[in-house]
Structure formats: C-alpha cells, structure tokens
Amino acid sequence: ITEEEEKESVKKSKFTERAKAKIQHMSLTRALYQHLHSAIGQGRGLVDLDENQLDLGLAFPGKDMVQQMMSFVYRSKSKGYNPAQFPQIERSVLEAYNGTLRRFGLVDFDDLLDMANQLLDNAEVLQEIRNEFPYLLVDEFQDFNRLQTQLVLKLQVGVGRVTAVGDLKQSIFEFRGATCEENYHIFLEQFIDAQVEGRALGAMETLTTNYRSHKSIVDLSNIVALDTVDEKDTQLRRLLTPSTALDTAPVVPVTVWNTRDIRDEAATISSRIKAILDKGDCLASDIAVISRCLNFGSYKPTGAIETELLRKGIPFVVRGGHSALKSKRMQLFMALVRIIANPDDDIAAEYCLDELVQNIGP
C-alpha cells in the first residue's frame, strides 16, 4: 500500500467514525422525542411544543432558549418546586424533562436529594439513619440548596448534633439553586438560638483570620460584605464579622475600575497588562486574570479579554476552562482561513464540508 493510499484509508476511517457517532446521536434523540410525544404530551408537554400551541419565547426569551429552559429546570428542582406550581409553558418543560428521565430509568442529582427526603419521611427509616449517623458535619453550608437543607433538618432537628461550616460572604451559587440566607436563618433558629430547658441549644464560633489574601484585599472584602445583607436583618448581620489578614501579609493597592461594557473592560485590562510588561517590572507569566465564569449567558468576559490580548501581542494561556478561541464557531472560521491559505489542506476541507454541507458522506 502506498503512502497516499494509507492517508486516504485513515481519512475514510475517521469520517466513518464521525458518521456512526452522528447516527447514534440522531437515534437517541429520536427515541427521546418519541417518548415525549407518547408519554408526556397529552395536551401539555412536547405535543404542544411541536404544534406551536405554546410560545416558548414568552417564558424563555433570548437567543439560547435551550440553556434558559435547562437553567429553569435545575433551579426549580433544586428548590423542590412541583411542576403544578407553574404556568402551562414552564410546567410542560419541567414535566417533559422529568418524564424523559423516568422513561429511561434515570435520576439526576436533585432527584436523589428529593427521594432521600421522601425516604426520611418514614419514621422507622429516619430513626435507623439517625442511629447509624448520630453526628453530622456540613461543609460549604452557604452553597446548600433547599433540598439539602431539608435533609439536615430531618436528620438533626430536636437532636442538634450538627456542625455547619460556611461563610455568608462566599455565597456564589444562587444561580444553581443555593438558598444561602434562607439556610442560615433556618440553622440559626433551629440549632443556635433554639432554647432547651432555658439554655441555648448551640453555639457559634467565628474564624476571622484570612490566610490567603493581602491585607488590602481583605479590607476591601469587609467593606463590600456589608452591602450583601439587609441592615434590618440583625440575625444575619451578626455573621458578617470582619476578617483580618496575617500580620506578615503585604499591603498591595487595590484598584476598582468602572467600565462601560465588556469590550471596554477587556481593553482596560489588556492595556494595564501591556503597560506593566513594557516597564519590564515582571514577566507575562507573573500576571493572572481571574474570572469566575468563562461563559455566563451573553456575558463572555474571557472571549473579549483573549481578543484584546491577541490584538496587543500579549502571550497567554487559559487554565481551568476552555478558551473562547477554541469554540466551534472559531474553529470553523480558522478552517476556512486555512483552506484559503492552502487549498490542499484536506483536513480543513473535510471539517468545513462536515459542518457546512448537510447530507454529505457515505
């Protein structure tokens, strides 16, 4: 076999593998869709969606409707909401999702929590679990959702052998269904402030030393934290004990920028980095741009920052996530550019055909 024939054989093999994967994906999608029609769509569910009797845009406006629908599903289930609580459109989506899972014998994470709560409604089961696990330690309590908090209550209300570790100021998962303030109100009422025979049931220990950050960052976080809780909520405000840095922590100035939009933000960050590098104060590898999320709806901070860094010729790497420049859209664009630069680039040509031309292949 010649070298050219070997290359052609490898190319066909890769193409066949992708074709098989697509067929399998289509078969699974078709099976899911048929189930939604037969099992869920009796006047609600996907029958309505398919026949356009429901305008999904009314409940889920925006470009990425599927992402919004799934976000709604996750938030609703994490808070223990019943589909019957919602209007027809939202109820249909939630029922279709749950019905599909049951059809294929699947449960998601929130189903596990909900089923555990239902199991503990049985007095005998609850007592057996309490006997086996008399003590409970909860970490990252500020990130618990309603279902998780209910489990803690069922296992320890009236017992009180529970320790919860958390920080009200570090609550960042509300978009995933975390109910931080509600969690702390319940815990304080049930385990800390509750009175048993004239004595407080529990106690609270505050850890105030920050071992991670410069003093200036700690001081700034103390100021910002004061605005995270309503002034009238005295129960929670007592949790906002100011943090202190180590005595050896250096004091580094903190600058807060107010920018017009995402592009202005990216331009400001990249310009500041370039100014530091031009002075020769440090290497590019000594600088970090820390972002909590790579893609949050229409707000894609890292994509704009990457573009500005490229524009200014600043080298960088993305860690802990995917580079915006490696998105499917950008990869397709780069493949087109490669074909223009080199018409003999078979790999780029095959990629473009696969993505842009339907019903092509063996």
CSV table of C-alpha atoms in Angstrom, one decimal:
chain,number,residue,atom,x,y,z
A,1,ILE,CA,0.0,0.0,0.0
A,2,THR,CA,1.3,3.4,-0.9
A,3,GLU,CA,1.6,6.3,1.4
A,4,GLU,CA,-1.2,8.2,-0.4
A,5,GLU,CA,-3.5,5.2,-0.1
A,6,GLU,CA,-2.7,4.9,3.6
A,7,LYS,CA,-3.6,8.5,4.2
A,8,GLU,CA,-6.8,8.1,2.2
A,9,SER,CA,-7.7,5.0,4.3
A,10,VAL,CA,-7.1,6.8,7.5
A,11,LYS,CA,-9.2,9.8,6.3
A,12,LYS,CA,-12.1,7.5,5.4
A,13,SER,CA,-11.9,5.7,8.7
A,14,LYS,CA,-12.1,8.9,10.7
A,15,PHE,CA,-15.1,10.1,8.5
A,16,THR,CA,-16.9,6.8,9.1
A,17,GLU,CA,-16.4,7.0,12.9
A,18,ARG,CA,-17.9,10.5,12.9
A,19,ALA,CA,-20.8,9.4,10.7
A,20,LYS,CA,-21.6,6.5,13.1
A,21,ALA,CA,-21.5,8.8,16.1
A,22,LYS,CA,-23.9,11.2,14.4
A,23,ILE,CA,-26.3,8.3,13.5
A,24,GLN,CA,-26.2,7.1,17.1
A,25,HIS,CA,-26.9,10.6,18.4
A,26,MET,CA,-29.8,11.0,16.0
A,27,SER,CA,-31.3,7.6,17.0
A,28,LEU,CA,-31.1,8.6,20.7
A,29,THR,CA,-32.7,12.0,20.0
A,30,ARG,CA,-35.5,10.4,18.0
A,31,ALA,CA,-36.2,7.9,20.8
A,32,LEU,CA,-36.3,10.7,23.4
A,33,TYR,CA,-38.6,12.8,21.2
A,34,GLN,CA,-41.0,9.9,20.5
A,35,HIS,CA,-41.2,9.2,24.2
A,36,LEU,CA,-42.0,12.8,25.0
A,37,HIS,CA,-44.9,12.6,22.5
A,38,SER,CA,-46.3,9.4,23.7
A,39,ALA,CA,-45.8,9.6,27.5
A,40,ILE,CA,-45.8,13.3,28.3
A,41,GLY,CA,-47.5,15.2,25.6
A,42,GLN,CA,-51.2,14.6,26.4
A,43,GLY,CA,-52.3,18.2,26.0
A,44,ARG,CA,-49.2,19.5,27.6
A,45,GLY,CA,-45.5,18.6,27.0
A,46,LEU,CA,-43.9,18.3,23.6
A,47,VAL,CA,-47.1,17.8,21.6
A,48,ASP,CA,-48.0,21.4,22.4
A,49,LEU,CA,-44.4,22.5,21.7
A,50,ASP,CA,-44.2,20.7,18.4
A,51,GLU,CA,-47.5,22.0,17.2
A,52,ASN,CA,-46.6,25.5,18.2
A,53,GLN,CA,-49.6,25.8,20.6
A,54,LEU,CA,-47.1,27.1,23.2
A,55,ASP,CA,-44.9,30.1,22.6
A,56,LEU,CA,-41.7,29.1,24.4
A,57,GLY,CA,-40.4,32.6,23.8
A,58,LEU,CA,-42.9,34.0,26.3
A,59,ALA,CA,-41.3,32.1,29.1
A,60,PHE,CA,-37.8,31.8,27.8
A,61,PRO,CA,-36.8,34.8,25.8
A,62,GLY,CA,-33.4,35.3,24.3
A,63,LYS,CA,-31.1,33.6,21.9
A,64,ASP,CA,-30.2,30.4,23.8
A,65,MET,CA,-33.6,29.1,24.6
A,66,VAL,CA,-32.5,25.6,25.5
A,67,GLN,CA,-30.0,26.8,28.0
A,68,GLN,CA,-32.6,29.0,29.6
A,69,MET,CA,-35.0,26.1,29.8
A,70,MET,CA,-32.5,23.8,31.4
A,71,SER,CA,-31.5,26.5,33.9
A,72,PHE,CA,-35.2,26.9,34.8
A,73,VAL,CA,-35.4,23.1,35.3
A,74,TYR,CA,-32.3,22.9,37.5
A,75,ARG,CA,-33.3,25.9,39.7
A,76,SER,CA,-36.9,24.6,40.1
A,77,LYS,CA,-35.9,21.1,41.1
A,78,SER,CA,-33.1,22.2,43.5
A,79,LYS,CA,-35.7,24.3,45.4
A,80,GLY,CA,-38.2,21.4,45.5
A,81,TYR,CA,-40.8,23.1,43.3
A,82,ASN,CA,-43.7,21.0,41.9
A,83,PRO,CA,-44.5,21.4,38.2
A,84,ALA,CA,-48.1,22.1,39.1
A,85,GLN,CA,-46.9,25.4,40.7
A,86,PHE,CA,-46.0,26.9,37.3
A,87,PRO,CA,-47.9,28.2,34.3
A,88,GLN,CA,-48.5,25.9,31.3
A,89,ILE,CA,-45.3,26.6,29.4
A,90,GLU,CA,-42.9,26.1,32.3
A,91,ARG,CA,-45.0,23.2,33.6
A,92,SER,CA,-44.7,21.4,30.3
A,93,VAL,CA,-41.0,21.8,30.1
A,94,LEU,CA,-40.5,20.5,33.6
A,95,GLU,CA,-42.8,17.5,33.1
A,96,ALA,CA,-41.2,16.6,29.8
A,97,TYR,CA,-37.7,16.6,31.4
A,98,ASN,CA,-38.8,14.5,34.4
A,99,GLY,CA,-40.8,12.2,32.3
A,100,THR,CA,-37.9,11.5,30.0
A,101,LEU,CA,-35.6,10.6,32.9
A,102,ARG,CA,-38.2,8.2,34.3
A,103,ARG,CA,-38.7,6.6,30.9
A,104,PHE,CA,-35.1,5.7,30.7
A,105,GLY,CA,-34.7,4.7,34.3
A,106,LEU,CA,-32.6,7.8,35.2
A,107,VAL,CA,-32.4,10.3,38.0
A,108,ASP,CA,-30.5,13.5,38.3
A,109,PHE,CA,-28.7,14.9,41.4
A,110,ASP,CA,-31.8,16.8,42.6
A,111,ASP,CA,-33.9,13.6,42.2
A,112,LEU,CA,-31.5,11.9,44.6
A,113,LEU,CA,-32.0,14.6,47.2
A,114,ASP,CA,-35.7,14.7,46.8
A,115,MET,CA,-36.0,10.9,47.0
A,116,ALA,CA,-33.8,10.9,50.1
A,117,ASN,CA,-36.1,13.5,51.7
A,118,GLN,CA,-39.1,11.3,50.9
A,119,LEU,CA,-37.4,8.3,52.4
A,120,LEU,CA,-36.8,10.1,55.6
A,121,ASP,CA,-40.5,10.9,55.9
A,122,ASN,CA,-40.8,7.3,57.1
A,123,ALA,CA,-40.3,7.4,60.9
A,124,GLU,CA,-38.6,4.0,61.1
A,125,VAL,CA,-36.1,4.8,58.4
A,126,LEU,CA,-35.4,8.2,59.9
A,127,GLN,CA,-34.7,6.7,63.3
A,128,GLU,CA,-32.4,4.0,61.8
A,129,ILE,CA,-30.4,6.6,59.9
A,130,ARG,CA,-30.1,8.8,63.0
A,131,ASN,CA,-28.8,5.8,65.0
A,132,GLU,CA,-26.3,4.9,62.4
A,133,PHE,CA,-25.1,8.5,61.9
A,134,PRO,CA,-25.6,10.4,65.2
A,135,TYR,CA,-23.3,13.3,64.3
A,136,LEU,CA,-23.4,15.4,61.2
A,137,LEU,CA,-20.7,17.7,59.7
A,138,VAL,CA,-21.8,20.0,56.9
A,139,ASP,CA,-19.2,21.9,54.8
A,140,GLU,CA,-19.7,24.9,52.5
A,141,PHE,CA,-23.1,25.4,54.1
A,142,GLN,CA,-23.7,28.7,52.2
A,143,ASP,CA,-23.9,26.7,48.9
A,144,PHE,CA,-26.7,24.3,50.1
A,145,ASN,CA,-30.0,24.3,48.2
A,146,ARG,CA,-33.4,23.9,49.8
A,147,LEU,CA,-33.5,20.1,49.4
A,148,GLN,CA,-30.1,19.7,51.1
A,149,THR,CA,-31.1,21.9,54.0
A,150,GLN,CA,-34.3,19.8,54.4
A,151,LEU,CA,-32.1,16.7,54.8
A,152,VAL,CA,-30.1,18.4,57.5
A,153,LEU,CA,-33.3,19.4,59.3
A,154,LYS,CA,-34.8,15.9,59.1
A,155,LEU,CA,-31.7,14.3,60.5
A,156,GLN,CA,-31.0,16.7,63.3
A,157,VAL,CA,-34.0,18.8,64.4
A,158,GLY,CA,-34.6,18.1,68.0
A,159,VAL,CA,-31.2,16.4,68.3
A,160,GLY,CA,-28.8,19.2,67.5
A,161,ARG,CA,-25.6,17.1,67.0
A,162,VAL,CA,-24.7,19.0,63.8
A,163,THR,CA,-21.8,21.3,62.9
A,164,ALA,CA,-22.1,23.5,59.8
A,165,VAL,CA,-19.1,25.3,58.3
A,166,GLY,CA,-19.7,28.1,55.9
A,167,ASP,CA,-19.3,31.8,55.1
A,168,LEU,CA,-22.2,34.0,54.2
A,169,LYS,CA,-19.8,36.2,52.2
A,170,GLN,CA,-18.7,33.4,49.9
A,171,SER,CA,-22.2,32.6,48.6
A,172,ILE,CA,-21.9,32.4,44.8
A,173,PHE,CA,-24.1,29.6,43.7
A,174,GLU,CA,-27.6,31.1,43.9
A,175,PHE,CA,-27.8,30.6,40.1
A,176,ARG,CA,-27.6,26.9,40.8
A,177,GLY,CA,-30.4,27.0,43.4
A,178,ALA,CA,-28.4,27.7,46.5
A,179,THR,CA,-30.6,29.4,49.2
A,180,CYS,CA,-27.9,30.9,51.4
A,181,GLU,CA,-29.8,33.4,53.5
A,182,GLU,CA,-32.7,31.1,54.0
A,183,ASN,CA,-30.3,28.3,55.0
A,184,TYR,CA,-28.7,30.5,57.7
A,185,HIS,CA,-32.0,31.7,59.1
A,186,ILE,CA,-33.2,28.2,59.5
A,187,PHE,CA,-30.0,26.9,61.0
A,188,LEU,CA,-29.7,29.8,63.5
A,189,GLU,CA,-33.4,29.4,64.6
A,190,GLN,CA,-33.3,25.6,64.8
A,191,PHE,CA,-29.8,24.9,66.2
A,192,ILE,CA,-28.1,28.0,67.5
A,193,ASP,CA,-30.8,30.2,69.1
A,194,ALA,CA,-33.2,27.4,70.0
A,195,GLN,CA,-33.8,27.1,73.8
A,196,VAL,CA,-33.8,23.8,75.6
A,197,GLU,CA,-34.6,23.9,79.3
A,198,GLY,CA,-33.7,27.6,79.4
A,199,ARG,CA,-30.3,27.1,77.7
A,200,ALA,CA,-29.2,27.8,74.1
A,201,LEU,CA,-29.1,24.6,72.1
A,202,GLY,CA,-26.0,25.5,70.2
A,203,ALA,CA,-23.0,27.9,69.9
A,204,MET,CA,-21.3,29.8,67.1
A,205,GLU,CA,-17.5,30.0,66.6
A,206,THR,CA,-16.2,32.7,64.2
A,207,LEU,CA,-13.0,32.2,62.3
A,208,THR,CA,-11.7,35.6,61.3
A,209,THR,CA,-8.1,35.1,60.1
A,210,ASN,CA,-7.6,35.0,56.3
A,211,TYR,CA,-4.5,33.1,55.3
A,212,ARG,CA,-4.9,33.5,51.6
A,213,SER,CA,-5.0,37.2,50.7
A,214,HIS,CA,-3.2,40.5,51.0
A,215,LYS,CA,-4.4,42.9,53.7
A,216,SER,CA,-5.8,45.3,51.2
A,217,ILE,CA,-7.9,42.7,49.6
A,218,VAL,CA,-9.2,41.5,53.0
A,219,ASP,CA,-10.1,45.1,53.9
A,220,LEU,CA,-11.9,45.7,50.7
A,221,SER,CA,-13.9,42.4,51.1
A,222,ASN,CA,-15.0,43.5,54.5
A,223,ILE,CA,-16.4,46.8,53.1
A,224,VAL,CA,-18.2,45.0,50.2
A,225,ALA,CA,-19.7,42.4,52.5
A,226,LEU,CA,-21.6,45.0,54.5
A,227,ASP,CA,-23.8,45.6,51.5
A,228,THR,CA,-24.7,41.9,51.0
A,229,VAL,CA,-27.2,41.7,53.8
A,230,ASP,CA,-30.1,44.0,54.7
A,231,GLU,CA,-29.4,46.4,57.6
A,232,LYS,CA,-32.6,45.3,59.2
A,233,ASP,CA,-31.7,41.6,59.2
A,234,THR,CA,-29.9,41.6,62.5
A,235,GLN,CA,-29.9,37.8,62.6
A,236,LEU,CA,-27.7,37.5,59.6
A,237,ARG,CA,-25.6,40.7,60.0
A,238,ARG,CA,-24.1,39.2,63.1
A,239,LEU,CA,-22.4,36.7,60.8
A,240,LEU,CA,-20.6,39.4,58.9
A,241,THR,CA,-17.7,39.5,61.4
A,242,PRO,CA,-14.8,41.4,59.7
A,243,SER,CA,-11.9,39.2,58.6
A,244,THR,CA,-8.3,40.0,59.3
A,245,ALA,CA,-5.1,39.2,57.4
A,246,LEU,CA,-1.9,37.8,58.8
A,247,ASP,CA,0.4,40.4,60.2
A,248,THR,CA,3.0,39.4,57.7
A,249,ALA,CA,0.6,39.9,54.7
A,250,PRO,CA,1.9,42.6,52.4
A,251,VAL,CA,-0.3,45.7,51.6
A,252,VAL,CA,-0.8,45.9,47.9
A,253,PRO,CA,-3.1,48.7,46.5
A,254,VAL,CA,-6.4,47.5,45.1
A,255,THR,CA,-7.9,49.5,42.2
A,256,VAL,CA,-11.6,49.2,41.3
A,257,TRP,CA,-12.5,50.1,37.7
A,258,ASN,CA,-15.9,51.0,36.4
A,259,THR,CA,-16.1,50.2,32.6
A,260,ARG,CA,-18.9,50.9,30.1
A,261,ASP,CA,-19.2,47.4,28.7
A,262,ILE,CA,-17.4,44.1,28.1
A,263,ARG,CA,-15.2,45.4,25.4
A,264,ASP,CA,-14.2,48.4,27.4
A,265,GLU,CA,-13.4,46.1,30.3
A,266,ALA,CA,-11.2,43.9,28.2
A,267,ALA,CA,-9.4,46.9,26.7
A,268,THR,CA,-8.7,48.3,30.1
A,269,ILE,CA,-7.4,45.0,31.5
A,270,SER,CA,-5.2,44.3,28.4
A,271,SER,CA,-3.8,47.9,28.4
A,272,ARG,CA,-2.9,47.7,32.0
A,273,ILE,CA,-1.1,44.4,31.4
A,274,LYS,CA,0.8,45.8,28.5
A,275,ALA,CA,1.9,48.9,30.5
A,276,ILE,CA,3.3,46.6,33.2
A,277,LEU,CA,5.1,44.4,30.7
A,278,ASP,CA,6.5,47.5,28.8
A,279,LYS,CA,8.1,48.7,32.0
A,280,GLY,CA,9.8,45.4,32.4
A,281,ASP,CA,8.5,45.0,36.0
A,282,CYS,CA,7.6,41.4,35.5
A,283,LEU,CA,7.1,38.6,33.0
A,284,ALA,CA,3.8,37.8,31.3
A,285,SER,CA,3.7,34.5,33.2
A,286,ASP,CA,3.7,36.5,36.5
A,287,ILE,CA,0.3,38.1,35.7
A,288,ALA,CA,-3.1,36.4,36.1
A,289,VAL,CA,-6.6,37.4,35.1
A,290,ILE,CA,-9.0,35.6,37.4
A,291,SER,CA,-12.6,35.2,36.2
A,292,ARG,CA,-15.3,33.3,38.0
A,293,CYS,CA,-17.0,32.0,34.8
A,294,LEU,CA,-16.0,31.6,31.2
A,295,ASN,CA,-19.5,31.9,29.8
A,296,PHE,CA,-22.4,33.4,31.7
A,297,GLY,CA,-25.3,33.9,29.2
A,298,SER,CA,-24.5,36.7,26.8
A,299,TYR,CA,-21.6,37.9,29.1
A,300,LYS,CA,-18.4,36.2,27.9
A,301,PRO,CA,-15.6,38.1,29.7
A,302,THR,CA,-12.7,35.8,28.7
A,303,GLY,CA,-13.6,35.9,25.0
A,304,ALA,CA,-13.2,39.7,24.8
A,305,ILE,CA,-10.1,39.6,27.0
A,306,GLU,CA,-8.4,37.0,24.8
A,307,THR,CA,-9.2,39.0,21.7
A,308,GLU,CA,-7.6,42.2,23.2
A,309,LEU,CA,-4.6,40.3,24.4
A,310,LEU,CA,-4.1,38.9,20.9
A,311,ARG,CA,-4.5,42.4,19.4
A,312,LYS,CA,-1.8,43.7,21.7
A,313,GLY,CA,0.5,40.8,21.0
A,314,ILE,CA,0.5,39.6,24.7
A,315,PRO,CA,1.1,35.8,25.1
A,316,PHE,CA,-1.4,34.0,27.4
A,317,VAL,CA,-2.8,30.6,28.3
A,318,VAL,CA,-6.3,29.7,29.6
A,319,ARG,CA,-6.4,27.4,32.6
A,320,GLY,CA,-9.4,25.8,34.3
A,321,GLY,CA,-11.6,26.1,31.3
A,322,HIS,CA,-11.9,26.3,27.5
A,323,SER,CA,-10.5,29.2,25.5
A,324,ALA,CA,-13.2,31.2,23.7
A,325,LEU,CA,-10.9,31.0,20.6
A,326,LYS,CA,-11.4,27.2,20.6
A,327,SER,CA,-15.2,27.4,20.2
A,328,LYS,CA,-16.8,25.5,17.4
A,329,ARG,CA,-17.6,28.8,15.5
A,330,MET,CA,-14.0,29.9,15.8
A,331,GLN,CA,-12.6,26.5,14.7
A,332,LEU,CA,-14.8,26.6,11.7
A,333,PHE,CA,-13.6,30.2,10.8
A,334,MET,CA,-10.0,29.1,11.2
A,335,ALA,CA,-10.6,26.1,9.0
A,336,LEU,CA,-12.0,28.4,6.2
A,337,VAL,CA,-8.9,30.6,6.6
A,338,ARG,CA,-6.7,27.5,6.3
A,339,ILE,CA,-8.3,26.5,3.0
A,340,ILE,CA,-7.8,30.0,1.6
A,341,ALA,CA,-4.2,29.9,2.6
A,342,ASN,CA,-3.7,26.3,1.4
A,343,PRO,CA,-6.3,24.8,-0.9
A,344,ASP,CA,-4.6,21.3,-0.4
A,345,ASP,CA,-5.4,21.3,3.3
A,346,ASP,CA,-7.7,18.2,3.2
A,347,ILE,CA,-8.3,18.1,7.0
A,348,ALA,CA,-9.6,21.7,7.0
A,349,ALA,CA,-11.7,21.0,3.9
A,350,GLU,CA,-13.2,17.9,5.4
A,351,TYR,CA,-14.1,19.8,8.6
A,352,CYS,CA,-15.8,22.5,6.6
A,353,LEU,CA,-17.8,20.1,4.5
A,354,ASP,CA,-18.9,18.2,7.6
A,355,GLU,CA,-20.1,21.3,9.3
A,356,LEU,CA,-21.5,23.4,6.5
A,357,VAL,CA,-22.9,20.9,4.0
A,358,GLN,CA,-25.8,18.6,5.0
A,359,ASN,CA,-26.3,15.0,4.0
A,360,ILE,CA,-22.8,14.5,2.7
A,361,GLY,CA,-20.8,11.4,3.2
A,362,PRO,CA,-21.1,7.6,2.6
